[in-house]
Short mmCIF file of C-alpha atoms in Angstrom, two decimals:
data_model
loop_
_atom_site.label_atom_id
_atom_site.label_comp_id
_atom_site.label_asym_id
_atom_site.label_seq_id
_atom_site.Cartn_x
_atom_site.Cartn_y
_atom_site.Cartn_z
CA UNK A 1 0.00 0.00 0.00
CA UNK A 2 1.00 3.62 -1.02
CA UNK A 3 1.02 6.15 1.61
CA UNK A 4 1.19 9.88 1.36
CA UNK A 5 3.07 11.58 3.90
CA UNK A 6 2.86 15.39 4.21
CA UNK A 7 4.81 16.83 6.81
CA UNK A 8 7.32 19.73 7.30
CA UNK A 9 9.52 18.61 9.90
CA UNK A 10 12.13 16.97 8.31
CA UNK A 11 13.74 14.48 11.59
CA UNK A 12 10.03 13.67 12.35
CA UNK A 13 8.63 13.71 8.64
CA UNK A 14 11.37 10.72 8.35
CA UNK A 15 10.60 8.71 11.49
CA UNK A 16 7.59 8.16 10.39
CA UNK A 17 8.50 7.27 6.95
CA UNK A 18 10.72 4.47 8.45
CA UNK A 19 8.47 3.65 10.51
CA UNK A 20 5.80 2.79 8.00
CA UNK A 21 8.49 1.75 5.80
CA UNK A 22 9.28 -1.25 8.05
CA UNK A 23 5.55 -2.12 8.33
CA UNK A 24 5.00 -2.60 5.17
CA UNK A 25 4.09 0.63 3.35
CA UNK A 26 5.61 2.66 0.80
CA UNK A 27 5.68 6.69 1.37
CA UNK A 28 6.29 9.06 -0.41
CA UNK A 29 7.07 11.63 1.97
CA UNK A 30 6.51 15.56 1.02
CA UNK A 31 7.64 18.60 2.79
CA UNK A 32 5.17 20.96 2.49
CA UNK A 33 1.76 21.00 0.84
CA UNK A 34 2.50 22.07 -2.87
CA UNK A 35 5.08 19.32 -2.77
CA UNK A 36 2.27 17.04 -1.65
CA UNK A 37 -0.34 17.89 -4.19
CA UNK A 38 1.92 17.23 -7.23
CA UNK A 39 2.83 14.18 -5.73
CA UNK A 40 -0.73 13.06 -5.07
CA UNK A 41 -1.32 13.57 -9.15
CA UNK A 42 1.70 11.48 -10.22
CA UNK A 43 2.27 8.84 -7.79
CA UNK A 44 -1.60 7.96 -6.58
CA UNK A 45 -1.49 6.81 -3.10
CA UNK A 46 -4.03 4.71 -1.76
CA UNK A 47 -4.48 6.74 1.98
CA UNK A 48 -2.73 10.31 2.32
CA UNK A 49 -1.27 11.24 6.36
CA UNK A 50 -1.10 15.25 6.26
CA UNK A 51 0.12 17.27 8.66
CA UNK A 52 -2.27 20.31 9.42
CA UNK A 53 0.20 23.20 9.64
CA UNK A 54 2.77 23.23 6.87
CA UNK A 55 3.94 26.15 4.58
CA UNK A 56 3.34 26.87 1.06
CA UNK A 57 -0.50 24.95 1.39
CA UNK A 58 -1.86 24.20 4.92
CA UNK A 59 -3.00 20.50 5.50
CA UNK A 60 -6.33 21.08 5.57
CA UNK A 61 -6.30 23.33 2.03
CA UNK A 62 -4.52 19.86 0.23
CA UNK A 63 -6.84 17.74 2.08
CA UNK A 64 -9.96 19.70 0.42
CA UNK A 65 -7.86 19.36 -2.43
CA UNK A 66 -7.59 15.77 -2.60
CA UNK A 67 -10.99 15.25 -1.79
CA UNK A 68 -12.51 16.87 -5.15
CA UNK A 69 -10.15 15.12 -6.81
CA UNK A 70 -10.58 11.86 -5.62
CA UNK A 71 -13.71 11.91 -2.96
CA UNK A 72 -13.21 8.03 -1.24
CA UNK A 73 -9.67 8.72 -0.84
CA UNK A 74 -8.77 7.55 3.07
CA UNK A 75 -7.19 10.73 4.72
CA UNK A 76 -5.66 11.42 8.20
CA UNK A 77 -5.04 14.98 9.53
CA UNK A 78 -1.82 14.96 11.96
CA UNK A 79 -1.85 17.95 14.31
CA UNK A 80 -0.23 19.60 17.19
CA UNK A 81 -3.54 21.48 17.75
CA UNK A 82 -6.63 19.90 19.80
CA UNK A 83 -8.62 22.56 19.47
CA UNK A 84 -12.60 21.66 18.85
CA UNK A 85 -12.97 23.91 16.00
CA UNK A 86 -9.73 22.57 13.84
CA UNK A 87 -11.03 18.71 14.61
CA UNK A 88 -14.26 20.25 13.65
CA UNK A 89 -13.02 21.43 10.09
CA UNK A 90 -11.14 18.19 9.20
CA UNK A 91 -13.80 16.32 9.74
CA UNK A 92 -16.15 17.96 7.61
CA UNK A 93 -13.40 17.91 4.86
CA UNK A 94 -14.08 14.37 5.19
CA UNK A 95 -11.24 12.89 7.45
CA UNK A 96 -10.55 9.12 8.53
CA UNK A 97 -9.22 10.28 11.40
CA UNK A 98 -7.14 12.88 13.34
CA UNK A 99 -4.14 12.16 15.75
CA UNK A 100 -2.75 15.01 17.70
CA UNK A 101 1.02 15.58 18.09
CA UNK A 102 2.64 13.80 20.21
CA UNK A 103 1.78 10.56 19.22
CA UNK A 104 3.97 6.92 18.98
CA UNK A 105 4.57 5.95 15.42
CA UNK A 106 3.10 2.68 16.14
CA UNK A 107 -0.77 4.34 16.77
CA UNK A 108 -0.83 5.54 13.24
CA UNK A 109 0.35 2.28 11.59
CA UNK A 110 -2.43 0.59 13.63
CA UNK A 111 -5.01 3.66 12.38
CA UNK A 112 -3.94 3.23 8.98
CA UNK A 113 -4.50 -0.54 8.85
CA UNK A 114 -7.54 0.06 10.66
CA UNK A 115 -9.31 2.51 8.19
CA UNK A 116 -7.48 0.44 5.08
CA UNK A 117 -9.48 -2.87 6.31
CA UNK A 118 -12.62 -0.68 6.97
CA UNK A 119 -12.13 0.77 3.25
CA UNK A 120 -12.17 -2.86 1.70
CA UNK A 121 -14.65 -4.44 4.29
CA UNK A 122 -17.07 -2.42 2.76
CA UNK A 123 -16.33 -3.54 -0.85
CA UNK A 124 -17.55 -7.00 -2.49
CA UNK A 125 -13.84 -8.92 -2.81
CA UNK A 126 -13.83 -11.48 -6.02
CA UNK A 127 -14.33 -10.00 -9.09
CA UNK A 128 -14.06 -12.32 -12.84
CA UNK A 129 -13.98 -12.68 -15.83
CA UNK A 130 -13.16 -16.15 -18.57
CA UNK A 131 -9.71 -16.75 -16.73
CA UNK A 132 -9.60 -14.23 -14.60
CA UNK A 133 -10.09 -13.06 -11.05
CA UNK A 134 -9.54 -10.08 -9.55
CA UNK A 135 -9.32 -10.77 -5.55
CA UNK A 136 -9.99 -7.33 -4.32
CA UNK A 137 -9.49 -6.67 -0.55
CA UNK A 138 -6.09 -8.27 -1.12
CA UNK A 139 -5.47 -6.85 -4.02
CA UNK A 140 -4.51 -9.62 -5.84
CA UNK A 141 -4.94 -10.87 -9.32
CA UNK A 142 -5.10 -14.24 -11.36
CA UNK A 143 -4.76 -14.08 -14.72
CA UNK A 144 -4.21 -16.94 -17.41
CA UNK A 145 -1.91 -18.97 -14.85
CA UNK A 146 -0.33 -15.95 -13.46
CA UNK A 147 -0.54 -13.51 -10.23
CA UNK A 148 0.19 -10.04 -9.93
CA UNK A 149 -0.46 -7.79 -7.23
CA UNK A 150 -2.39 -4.83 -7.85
CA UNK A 151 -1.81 -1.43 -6.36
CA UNK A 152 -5.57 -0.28 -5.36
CA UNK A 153 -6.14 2.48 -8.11
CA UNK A 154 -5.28 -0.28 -10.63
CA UNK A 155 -7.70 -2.84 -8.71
CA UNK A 156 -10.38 0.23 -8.75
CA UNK A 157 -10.04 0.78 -12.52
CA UNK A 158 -10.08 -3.03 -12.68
CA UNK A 159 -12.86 -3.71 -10.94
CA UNK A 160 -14.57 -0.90 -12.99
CA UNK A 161 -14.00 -2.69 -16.43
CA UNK A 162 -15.17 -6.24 -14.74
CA UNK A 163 -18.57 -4.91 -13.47
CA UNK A 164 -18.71 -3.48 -16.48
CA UNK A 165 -17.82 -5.97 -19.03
CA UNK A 166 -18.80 -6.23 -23.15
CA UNK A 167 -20.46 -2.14 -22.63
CA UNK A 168 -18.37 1.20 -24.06
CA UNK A 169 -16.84 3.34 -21.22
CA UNK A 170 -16.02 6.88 -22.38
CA UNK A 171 -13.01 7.89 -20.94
CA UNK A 172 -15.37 10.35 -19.39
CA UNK A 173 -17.07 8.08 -17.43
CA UNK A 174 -13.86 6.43 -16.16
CA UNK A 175 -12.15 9.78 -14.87
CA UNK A 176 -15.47 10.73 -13.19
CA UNK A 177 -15.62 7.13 -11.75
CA UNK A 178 -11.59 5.94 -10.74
CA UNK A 179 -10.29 9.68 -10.54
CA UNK A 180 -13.06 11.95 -9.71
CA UNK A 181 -13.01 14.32 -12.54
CA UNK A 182 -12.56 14.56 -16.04
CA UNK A 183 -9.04 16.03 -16.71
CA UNK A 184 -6.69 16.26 -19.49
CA UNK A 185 -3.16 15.21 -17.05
CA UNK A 186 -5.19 12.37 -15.15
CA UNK A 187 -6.25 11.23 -18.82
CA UNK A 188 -2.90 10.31 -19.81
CA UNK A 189 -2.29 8.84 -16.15
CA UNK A 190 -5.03 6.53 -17.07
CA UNK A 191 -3.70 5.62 -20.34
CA UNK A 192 -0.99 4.37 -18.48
CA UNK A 193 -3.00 2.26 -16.31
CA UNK A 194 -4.81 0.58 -18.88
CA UNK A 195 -1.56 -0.08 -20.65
CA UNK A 196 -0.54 -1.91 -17.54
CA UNK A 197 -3.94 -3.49 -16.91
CA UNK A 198 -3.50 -5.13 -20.55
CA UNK A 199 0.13 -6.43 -19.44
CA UNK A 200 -1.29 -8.09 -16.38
CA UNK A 201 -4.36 -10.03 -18.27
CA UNK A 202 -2.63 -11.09 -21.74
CA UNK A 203 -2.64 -14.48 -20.38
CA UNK A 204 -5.81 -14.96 -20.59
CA UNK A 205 -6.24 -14.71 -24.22
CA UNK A 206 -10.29 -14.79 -24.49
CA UNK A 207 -10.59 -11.49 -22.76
CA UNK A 208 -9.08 -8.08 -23.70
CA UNK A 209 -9.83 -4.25 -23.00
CA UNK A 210 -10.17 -2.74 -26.36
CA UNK A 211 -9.66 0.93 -27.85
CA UNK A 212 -12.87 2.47 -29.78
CA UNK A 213 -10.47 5.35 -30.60
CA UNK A 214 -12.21 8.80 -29.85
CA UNK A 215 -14.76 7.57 -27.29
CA UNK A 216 -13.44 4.72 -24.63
CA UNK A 217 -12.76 1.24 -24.48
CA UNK A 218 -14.75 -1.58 -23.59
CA UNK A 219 -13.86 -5.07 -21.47
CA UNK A 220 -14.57 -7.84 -23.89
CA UNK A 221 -14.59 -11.50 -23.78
CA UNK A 222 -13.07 -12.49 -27.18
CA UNK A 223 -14.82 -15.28 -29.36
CA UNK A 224 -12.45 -17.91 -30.82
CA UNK A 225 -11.27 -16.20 -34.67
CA UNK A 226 -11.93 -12.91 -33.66
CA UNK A 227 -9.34 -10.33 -34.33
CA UNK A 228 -7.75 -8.83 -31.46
CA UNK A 229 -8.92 -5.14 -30.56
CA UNK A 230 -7.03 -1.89 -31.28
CA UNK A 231 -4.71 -0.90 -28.88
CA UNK A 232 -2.67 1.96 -28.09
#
């Protein structure tokens, strides 16, 4: 799992990176708000961890942030503030949770883990297709012999195509859906998932997501003799 780490001081901005480092995660750690919102675009975490007061873009202004872009995205406020009025505002942001400074490392792995099982708890877990399945709270995928795991925006945009299977998606619909809006940079950071969702299923050789170039592409189980579909 991808974590987002936002936080301006640098000694403790790392001992939590270790931290969650050596249970499991991978962060990508940002010093200041800007910093963090071009990092959310490129790198897609699955749960952001934001401190509140940083420079450049407070932690609540990138948390808003996030959320239009990507509403269901798991976020934690950090904080050295208790004060009723700043839990208040996070939560109606739409926060997992909020942990004020200080704190022991070990209390936010277990809150992360915590809202992470909640997340997928809530969400059916086997998704297929032919010879295919798409084992979703674990991320995990079995396809034509083979198993990859997923990272969740890929098991989203998966999951998307499955429940969806043999109908057109405009690329409209799957921004709106997977990213939460329909924009030109998160369009070509689809194109790249899709590219890698095709890697991980060309096992299975009766199903394949195919380009209708100018409108979307469509999940489609492929007949024996059937050419393959257009790709990019």
């Amino acid at each position: 799992m991808k974590v987002l780490l936002a936080e301006d001081d640098r000694d403790f901005g790392n001992i939590l990176s270790q931290y969650l480092t050596i249970s499991g995660f991978e962060v990508i750690l940002a010093k200041d708000g800007q910093e963090a919102i071009t990092l959310f675009r490129s790198e897609r975490p699955d749960i952001c961890v934001l401190d509140v007061m940083m420079p450049e873009m407070d932690g609540f202004s990138l948390g808003e942030k996030i959320k239009q872009i990507q509403p269901g995205l798991p976020v934690i406020f950090l904080t050295a503030k208790s004060l009723r009025e700043d839990i208040i505002r996070g939560l109606k942001i739409g926060a997992d949770d909020y942990i004020t400074k200080p704190f022991d490392p070990e209390i936010l792995v277990l809150r992360i883990n915590n809202i992470l099982k909640r997340v997928y708890s809530a969400m059916n877990d086997e998704f297929s297709i032919s010879d295919t399945v798409l084992k979703f709270n674990t991320l995990e995928l079995i396809s034509g012999g083979r198993r990859e795991k997923l990272t969740l925006k890929e098991a989203q945009l998966l999951r998307y195509f499955i429940s969806n299977r043999n109908k057109l998606l405009t690329r409209e619909d799957i921004l709106t859906e997977i990213w939460g809006e329909d924009d030109y940079f998160l369009g070509r950071s689809m194109d790249v998932f899709i590219s890698r969702l095709r890697k991980y299923i060309s096992g299975d050789r009766n199903i394949d997501i195919r380009t209708i170039r100018g409108t979307g592409f469509i999940l489609e189980e492929i007949r024996p003799g059937e050419p393959d579909g257009e790709r990019f």
